[in-house]
Coordinates of N, CA and C in Angstrom, one line a residue:
M1 N -81.7 36.6 -48.2 CA -82.7 36.8 -47.4 C -83.9 36.1 -48.4
Q2 N -84.5 35.2 -47.8 CA -85.7 34.8 -48.3 C -87.0 35.3 -48.2
R3 N -87.7 35.9 -49.2 CA -88.9 36.2 -48.8 C -90.0 35.5 -48.8
I4 N -90.5 35.5 -47.9 CA -91.7 34.6 -47.8 C -93.3 35.3 -47.7
K5 N -94.4 34.8 -47.9 CA -95.7 35.3 -47.8 C -96.6 34.5 -46.8
L6 N -96.9 35.2 -45.3 CA -97.2 34.4 -44.4 C -98.7 34.4 -44.5
S7 N -99.5 33.4 -44.2 CA -100.9 33.1 -44.6 C -101.2 32.0 -43.4
G8 N -102.5 32.2 -43.0 CA -103.1 31.0 -42.0 C -103.1 31.5 -40.9
N9 N -103.8 31.0 -39.7 CA -103.8 31.2 -38.6 C -101.9 30.9 -37.9
G10 N -101.7 31.7 -37.1 CA -100.3 31.6 -36.3 C -100.4 32.2 -35.1
L11 N -99.3 31.9 -34.5 CA -98.8 32.5 -33.1 C -98.0 33.7 -33.3
V12 N -98.1 34.6 -32.7 CA -97.1 35.7 -32.8 C -96.6 35.6 -30.8
I13 N -95.4 35.6 -31.0 CA -94.9 35.4 -29.7 C -93.7 36.5 -29.4
Q14 N -94.0 37.0 -28.5 CA -92.9 38.2 -27.8 C -92.7 37.7 -26.4
I15 N -91.2 37.5 -26.7 CA -90.5 37.1 -24.9 C -89.6 38.2 -24.5
T16 N -90.2 38.7 -23.1 CA -89.2 39.9 -22.8 C -88.4 39.2 -21.7
E17 N -87.9 39.7 -21.0 CA -86.9 39.4 -19.4 C -88.4 39.1 -18.4
H18 N -89.2 39.4 -18.7 CA -90.4 39.4 -17.6 C -91.7 38.7 -18.0
K19 N -91.7 38.6 -19.4 CA -93.3 38.4 -19.7 C -92.9 37.7 -20.8
L20 N -93.9 36.6 -21.3 CA -94.2 35.5 -22.5 C -95.4 36.0 -23.1
R21 N -95.7 36.7 -24.1 CA -96.9 36.9 -24.6 C -97.1 36.2 -25.7
V22 N -98.6 35.8 -26.0 CA -99.0 34.7 -27.1 C -100.1 35.5 -27.8
A23 N -100.3 35.7 -29.0 CA -101.5 36.4 -29.6 C -101.9 35.2 -30.8
K24 N -103.0 34.7 -31.3 CA -103.3 34.0 -32.2 C -103.8 34.9 -33.2
T25 N -103.5 35.0 -34.1 CA -104.2 35.9 -35.5 C -104.1 35.2 -37.0
N26 N -104.3 35.5 -37.7 CA -104.4 35.3 -39.2 C -103.1 36.2 -39.5
L27 N -102.1 35.0 -39.8 CA -100.9 36.1 -40.6 C -101.1 36.1 -42.2
G28 N -100.7 37.5 -42.5 CA -100.8 38.1 -43.6 C -101.9 38.6 -44.0
A29 N -103.1 38.8 -43.0 CA -104.5 39.4 -43.5 C -103.8 40.9 -43.4
A30 N -104.7 41.5 -44.0 CA -104.8 43.1 -44.2 C -104.7 43.8 -43.2
E31 N -105.6 42.9 -41.9 CA -106.1 43.6 -40.7 C -106.1 42.5 -39.7
P32 N -105.2 42.3 -38.6 CA -105.1 41.5 -38.1 C -106.2 41.0 -37.3
Q33 N -106.9 39.8 -37.1 CA -108.1 39.4 -36.1 C -107.5 38.5 -35.0
L34 N -107.5 39.0 -34.0 CA -107.0 38.1 -32.7 C -108.0 37.4 -32.2
T35 N -107.8 35.9 -32.2 CA -108.8 34.9 -31.9 C -108.2 34.3 -30.3
G36 N -107.3 34.7 -30.3 CA -106.8 34.3 -28.6 C -105.7 34.8 -28.0
Q37 N -105.4 35.3 -26.9 CA -104.0 35.6 -26.4 C -103.9 35.1 -25.1
A38 N -102.6 35.3 -24.5 CA -102.0 34.9 -23.1 C -100.9 35.6 -22.8
A39 N -100.7 36.1 -21.7 CA -99.3 36.5 -21.0 C -99.2 35.9 -19.5
I40 N -97.9 35.7 -19.4 CA -97.7 34.8 -18.4 C -96.2 35.2 -17.9
D41 N -95.9 35.4 -16.6 CA -94.7 35.7 -15.9 C -93.8 34.7 -16.3
L42 N -92.5 35.4 -16.2 CA -91.5 34.4 -16.6 C -90.6 34.1 -15.5
P43 N -89.5 33.5 -15.3 CA -88.8 33.0 -14.0 C -87.7 34.1 -14.1
V44 N -87.0 34.4 -13.4 CA -85.6 35.6 -13.1 C -84.7 34.9 -13.9
G45 N -84.0 35.3 -14.8 CA -83.2 35.0 -15.4 C -83.1 34.0 -16.9
A46 N -84.4 33.8 -16.7 CA -84.7 32.7 -18.1 C -84.4 33.4 -19.5
V47 N -84.8 34.8 -19.8 CA -84.3 35.5 -20.8 C -83.5 37.1 -20.3
I48 N -82.6 37.0 -20.8 CA -81.7 38.1 -20.6 C -81.3 38.8 -21.9
D49 N -81.8 40.0 -22.1 CA -81.8 41.0 -23.4 C -81.7 40.0 -24.6
G50 N -83.2 39.1 -24.3 CA -83.5 38.8 -25.7 C -83.0 37.5 -26.1
E51 N -81.7 36.9 -25.2 CA -81.3 35.4 -25.2 C -81.8 34.3 -24.1
I52 N -82.3 33.3 -24.9 CA -83.2 32.7 -24.2 C -82.2 31.8 -22.9
R53 N -82.0 31.7 -21.8 CA -80.9 31.1 -20.7 C -81.3 29.8 -20.2
Q54 N -82.9 30.3 -20.0 CA -83.4 28.7 -19.6 C -84.7 28.1 -20.4
G55 N -84.0 27.4 -21.6 CA -84.8 26.7 -22.5 C -85.9 25.7 -22.4
S56 N -85.6 25.3 -21.0 CA -86.4 24.0 -21.0 C -87.6 24.8 -19.8
A57 N -87.0 25.7 -19.4 CA -88.2 26.1 -18.2 C -89.1 27.0 -19.1
L58 N -88.7 27.8 -20.3 CA -89.2 28.7 -21.1 C -90.6 27.7 -21.9
A59 N -89.7 26.7 -22.4 CA -90.5 25.4 -23.0 C -91.7 25.0 -22.2
E60 N -91.4 24.8 -21.2 CA -92.6 24.2 -20.2 C -93.8 25.2 -20.0
R61 N -93.7 26.5 -19.8 CA -94.4 27.7 -19.6 C -95.0 27.7 -20.8
L62 N -94.6 28.1 -22.0 CA -95.0 28.4 -23.2 C -96.2 26.8 -23.6
S63 N -95.5 25.8 -23.4 CA -96.6 24.3 -23.8 C -97.6 24.6 -22.8
A64 N -97.4 25.2 -21.3 CA -98.8 25.1 -20.6 C -100.1 26.3 -21.5
V65 N -99.2 27.3 -21.8 CA -99.9 28.3 -22.3 C -100.8 27.8 -23.6
L66 N -99.6 26.9 -24.6 CA -100.7 26.5 -25.8 C -101.8 25.5 -25.6
E67 N -101.9 25.0 -24.3 CA -103.0 23.9 -24.2 C -104.5 25.1 -24.0
A68 N -104.2 26.2 -24.1 CA -105.6 26.9 -23.9 C -106.3 26.6 -25.0
A69 N -107.8 26.5 -24.9 CA -108.7 26.2 -26.3 C -108.3 27.0 -27.4
E70 N -108.2 28.6 -27.3 CA -108.2 29.2 -28.3 C -106.7 29.5 -28.8
L71 N -105.8 28.5 -28.4 CA -104.4 28.7 -29.0 C -104.0 27.4 -29.6
R72 N -104.8 26.5 -29.4 CA -104.6 25.0 -29.5 C -104.2 25.2 -31.6
R73 N -104.0 23.7 -31.8 CA -104.0 23.7 -33.2 C -103.6 24.5 -34.0
V74 N -102.6 25.3 -33.6 CA -101.8 26.3 -34.6 C -100.2 25.8 -34.7
S75 N -99.7 26.0 -35.7 CA -97.9 25.3 -35.6 C -97.2 26.4 -36.2
Q76 N -97.6 27.6 -36.9 CA -96.9 28.2 -37.1 C -96.6 29.4 -36.1
V77 N -95.5 29.8 -36.1 CA -95.0 31.0 -34.8 C -94.3 32.0 -35.5
V78 N -94.6 33.3 -35.3 CA -93.8 34.4 -35.5 C -93.3 35.0 -34.3
F79 N -92.0 35.0 -33.9 CA -91.3 35.7 -33.1 C -91.0 36.8 -33.3
C80 N -91.1 37.9 -31.8 CA -90.9 39.4 -32.1 C -89.8 39.4 -31.0
L81 N -88.5 39.6 -31.5 CA -87.3 39.7 -30.7 C -87.2 40.8 -30.1
C82 N -86.8 40.7 -29.0 CA -86.9 42.2 -27.7 C -85.6 42.2 -27.3
T83 N -84.5 42.7 -28.0 CA -83.0 42.7 -27.6 C -82.1 43.9 -28.2
S84 N -81.5 44.1 -27.3 CA -80.5 45.2 -28.0 C -79.4 44.7 -28.8
Q85 N -79.2 43.4 -29.0 CA -78.2 42.6 -29.9 C -78.3 43.0 -31.3
I86 N -79.6 43.4 -32.0 CA -80.2 43.6 -33.4 C -79.0 44.9 -33.8
I87 N -78.2 44.6 -34.7 CA -77.6 45.2 -35.3 C -78.2 46.3 -36.6
T88 N -78.6 47.3 -36.6 CA -79.4 48.1 -37.8 C -78.6 49.3 -38.7
E89 N -78.7 49.5 -40.0 CA -77.9 50.3 -40.6 C -78.8 50.6 -41.7
R90 N -78.9 51.9 -41.9 CA -79.2 52.2 -43.6 C -78.2 52.3 -44.6
V91 N -78.4 51.6 -45.9 CA -77.4 51.9 -46.9 C -77.7 52.4 -48.1
T92 N -77.2 52.9 -49.1 CA -77.5 53.3 -50.2 C -77.0 52.4 -51.4
T93 N -77.9 51.6 -52.2 CA -76.9 50.7 -53.2 C -77.5 50.8 -54.7
P94 N -77.1 50.3 -55.6 CA -77.4 50.4 -57.0 C -78.8 49.8 -56.9
V95 N -79.9 49.9 -57.8 CA -81.0 49.4 -57.8 C -80.7 47.9 -58.8
V96 N -81.2 46.6 -58.0 CA -80.7 45.5 -58.9 C -82.1 44.5 -58.1
N97 N -81.9 43.4 -59.0 CA -83.2 42.4 -58.5 C -83.0 42.1 -57.3
E98 N -83.7 41.2 -56.4 CA -83.9 40.7 -55.2 C -82.7 39.6 -55.2
K99 N -82.2 39.1 -55.9 CA -81.5 37.8 -55.9 C -79.9 38.6 -56.1
K100 N -79.7 39.6 -56.7 CA -78.4 40.1 -56.8 C -78.1 41.2 -55.7
M101 N -79.4 41.6 -55.2 CA -79.2 42.3 -53.9 C -78.9 41.8 -52.7
D102 N -79.6 40.4 -52.6 CA -79.0 39.4 -51.8 C -77.4 39.3 -51.6
Q103 N -76.8 39.0 -52.8 CA -75.4 38.9 -53.1 C -74.6 40.2 -52.8
L104 N -74.9 41.2 -53.2 CA -74.4 42.3 -53.1 C -74.4 43.1 -51.6
L105 N -75.5 42.8 -50.8 CA -75.5 42.8 -49.4 C -74.3 41.8 -48.7
M106 N -74.5 40.8 -49.0 CA -73.7 39.5 -48.2 C -72.2 40.0 -48.6
A107 N -72.4 39.9 -49.9 CA -70.5 40.5 -50.4 C -70.0 41.9 -49.5
N108 N -70.9 42.5 -49.1 CA -70.6 43.8 -48.5 C -70.6 43.9 -47.0
M109 N -71.3 43.1 -46.8 CA -71.8 43.1 -45.1 C -70.5 43.4 -44.1
D110 N -69.4 43.0 -44.3 CA -68.5 43.7 -43.5 C -68.1 45.0 -43.7
L111 N -68.6 45.7 -44.8 CA -68.3 47.1 -44.7 C -69.6 47.8 -43.8
Y112 N -71.0 47.1 -43.7 CA -71.9 47.8 -43.0 C -71.5 47.5 -41.3
F113 N -71.4 46.4 -41.5 CA -71.4 45.6 -39.7 C -70.0 45.5 -39.4
P114 N -69.3 45.9 -38.2 CA -68.1 45.6 -37.6 C -68.0 43.8 -36.9
V115 N -68.8 43.1 -37.8 CA -69.2 41.7 -37.1 C -68.4 40.9 -38.0
D116 N -68.0 39.8 -37.7 CA -68.0 38.5 -38.5 C -69.5 38.1 -39.2
P117 N -69.3 38.4 -40.8 CA -70.7 38.0 -41.2 C -71.4 36.6 -41.0
Y118 N -70.6 35.7 -40.6 CA -71.1 34.0 -40.4 C -71.5 34.1 -39.3
D119 N -71.3 35.0 -38.2 CA -72.2 34.7 -36.9 C -73.6 35.4 -36.9
Y120 N -73.6 36.4 -38.1 CA -75.2 37.0 -37.8 C -75.9 36.6 -39.0
Q121 N -77.3 36.6 -38.9 CA -77.8 36.6 -40.0 C -78.4 37.9 -40.6
L122 N -78.4 38.1 -41.8 CA -78.7 39.3 -42.1 C -80.1 39.4 -42.9
A123 N -81.0 40.3 -42.7 CA -82.2 40.8 -43.3 C -81.9 42.3 -43.7
W124 N -83.1 42.5 -45.2 CA -83.0 43.7 -45.4 C -84.4 44.0 -46.0
Q125 N -84.7 45.3 -46.2 CA -85.8 45.6 -46.8 C -85.4 47.2 -47.4
I126 N -86.1 46.8 -48.7 CA -85.9 48.4 -49.4 C -86.9 49.5 -49.1
I127 N -86.6 50.8 -48.8 CA -87.3 51.7 -48.1 C -87.5 52.8 -49.2
G128 N -86.9 52.7 -50.0 CA -87.4 53.9 -51.0 C -86.0 54.2 -51.8
P129 N -86.2 55.1 -52.8 CA -85.3 55.5 -53.5 C -84.4 56.5 -53.1
A130 N -83.0 56.2 -53.3 CA -82.2 57.4 -52.9 C -82.2 58.7 -53.9
A131 N -81.4 59.7 -53.7 CA -81.5 60.9 -54.3 C -81.2 60.8 -55.9
Q132 N -80.4 59.6 -56.2 CA -80.9 59.5 -57.7 C -81.2 58.2 -58.0
E133 N -81.8 58.3 -59.5 CA -82.9 57.3 -60.1 C -82.1 55.9 -59.9
K134 N -80.9 55.6 -60.0 CA -80.0 54.7 -60.1 C -79.7 54.0 -58.9
E135 N -80.5 54.6 -57.5 CA -80.0 54.1 -56.4 C -81.2 54.0 -55.5
Q136 N -80.9 53.5 -54.3 CA -82.1 53.1 -53.5 C -81.5 52.9 -52.2
T137 N -82.5 53.1 -51.1 CA -82.0 52.9 -49.9 C -82.8 51.6 -49.5
V138 N -81.5 51.3 -48.4 CA -81.9 49.8 -48.0 C -81.9 49.4 -46.5
Q139 N -82.9 49.1 -45.8 CA -83.0 49.1 -44.3 C -82.1 47.4 -44.1
L140 N -81.3 47.4 -43.3 CA -80.5 46.2 -42.8 C -80.6 45.9 -41.5
W141 N -80.7 44.8 -41.2 CA -80.6 44.3 -39.7 C -79.7 42.9 -39.6
A142 N -78.6 42.9 -38.6 CA -78.2 42.1 -38.5 C -78.5 41.2 -37.1
V143 N -78.8 39.9 -37.0 CA -78.9 39.3 -35.6 C -78.0 38.1 -35.5
P144 N -77.4 38.0 -34.1 CA -76.7 37.0 -33.9 C -77.3 35.5 -34.2
R145 N -76.7 34.7 -34.7 CA -77.3 33.5 -35.1 C -77.6 32.7 -33.7
S146 N -76.4 32.9 -33.0 CA -76.8 32.0 -31.6 C -77.8 32.8 -30.8
L147 N -78.1 33.9 -31.1 CA -79.7 34.3 -30.6 C -80.6 33.7 -30.9
L148 N -80.6 33.6 -32.4 CA -81.5 32.9 -32.8 C -82.0 31.5 -32.8
K149 N -80.8 30.9 -32.5 CA -81.0 29.3 -32.2 C -81.7 29.0 -31.0
G150 N -81.9 29.8 -29.9 CA -82.8 29.6 -29.0 C -84.1 29.8 -29.1
Y151 N -84.4 30.5 -30.2 CA -85.9 30.5 -30.5 C -86.5 29.6 -31.2
Y152 N -85.3 29.2 -32.4 CA -85.7 27.9 -33.1 C -85.7 26.6 -32.1
D153 N -85.2 26.8 -31.0 CA -85.2 25.2 -30.1 C -86.2 25.4 -29.5
L154 N -86.8 26.3 -28.8 CA -87.7 26.7 -28.4 C -89.1 26.3 -29.1
A155 N -89.1 26.7 -30.5 CA -90.4 26.3 -31.1 C -90.3 24.5 -31.5
N156 N -88.9 24.3 -31.8 CA -88.9 22.9 -31.9 C -89.5 21.8 -30.7
S157 N -89.2 22.5 -29.4 CA -89.3 21.6 -28.4 C -91.0 21.9 -28.2
C158 N -91.7 22.6 -28.5 CA -93.4 22.8 -28.3 C -94.0 22.8 -29.7
G159 N -93.1 22.0 -30.4 CA -93.8 21.5 -31.4 C -94.6 22.5 -32.5
L160 N -93.8 23.8 -32.5 CA -94.1 24.6 -33.5 C -93.1 24.8 -34.6
T161 N -93.5 25.0 -35.7 CA -92.6 25.8 -36.8 C -92.3 27.4 -36.7
V162 N -91.1 27.7 -37.1 CA -91.2 29.4 -37.3 C -91.2 29.8 -38.4
A163 N -92.3 30.4 -38.6 CA -92.6 31.3 -40.1 C -91.8 32.1 -40.4
A164 N -91.7 33.0 -39.1 CA -90.9 34.4 -39.6 C -90.4 34.4 -37.8
V165 N -89.0 35.7 -38.3 CA -89.1 36.0 -37.2 C -88.6 37.7 -37.4
D166 N -89.6 38.6 -36.1 CA -89.6 40.1 -36.7 C -88.0 40.7 -35.8
Y167 N -87.5 40.9 -36.5 CA -86.3 41.8 -36.1 C -86.4 43.1 -35.6
C168 N -87.5 43.7 -36.4 CA -87.4 45.4 -36.4 C -88.6 46.1 -35.5
G169 N -88.4 45.8 -34.2 CA -89.3 46.7 -33.3 C -90.5 46.3 -33.1
N170 N -90.7 45.0 -33.0 CA -92.0 44.6 -32.9 C -93.3 44.8 -33.7
S171 N -93.2 44.9 -34.8 CA -93.9 45.6 -35.7 C -95.3 44.6 -36.1
L172 N -94.9 43.3 -36.1 CA -96.2 42.7 -36.1 C -97.2 42.5 -34.8
A173 N -96.1 42.4 -33.6 CA -96.8 42.5 -32.6 C -97.9 43.7 -32.2
S174 N -97.0 44.8 -32.8 CA -97.5 46.4 -32.8 C -99.1 46.2 -33.6
A175 N -99.1 45.4 -34.5 CA -99.9 45.6 -35.6 C -101.3 44.5 -34.9
A176 N -100.7 43.5 -34.3 CA -101.6 42.4 -33.7 C -102.5 43.0 -32.3
G177 N -101.9 44.1 -31.6 CA -102.1 44.7 -30.4 C -101.9 43.8 -29.3
V178 N -103.0 43.8 -28.3 CA -102.8 42.7 -27.5 C -101.4 43.5 -26.2
G179 N -101.3 44.4 -26.4 CA -100.6 45.3 -25.3 C -99.2 44.7 -25.4
F180 N -98.8 44.2 -26.6 CA -97.1 43.7 -27.0 C -96.3 45.1 -26.6

């Protein structure tokens, strides 16, 4: 998993089965500052359990929202996934550096999740030391690559660049506020 530091203005987009919510904020700021926001209803069946089913209809609606003056000239987007398709697990691992952690987790992914590891994108975060000093607790998320593809396609069709995808309970959207 590549660790990145977000910065600059960006859009936080949350798409549920019924609503598309967009907030413009300063990514990476200690306290998010909203400079624009919008919410629109979606057609029935456009999104089902986080999976984008009607990409062109969604792209048209998102493009229309992005025409608002306060949302223009922003190319970075963070998608907040709202789906039950994300698999999560906490594991205990030896304490290793970040590169080795990636290798360790990928090599053992089939032990953590009963899925084909090539069909899923793995994300992880160290959440603290385990009972012994030489171990640590790691939170894992596995997201279907087919699900992610719809979000990347949507961003590309609207001229946006995906800066990040929030797999873990809409934490960025919650930090940004705006009723996400």
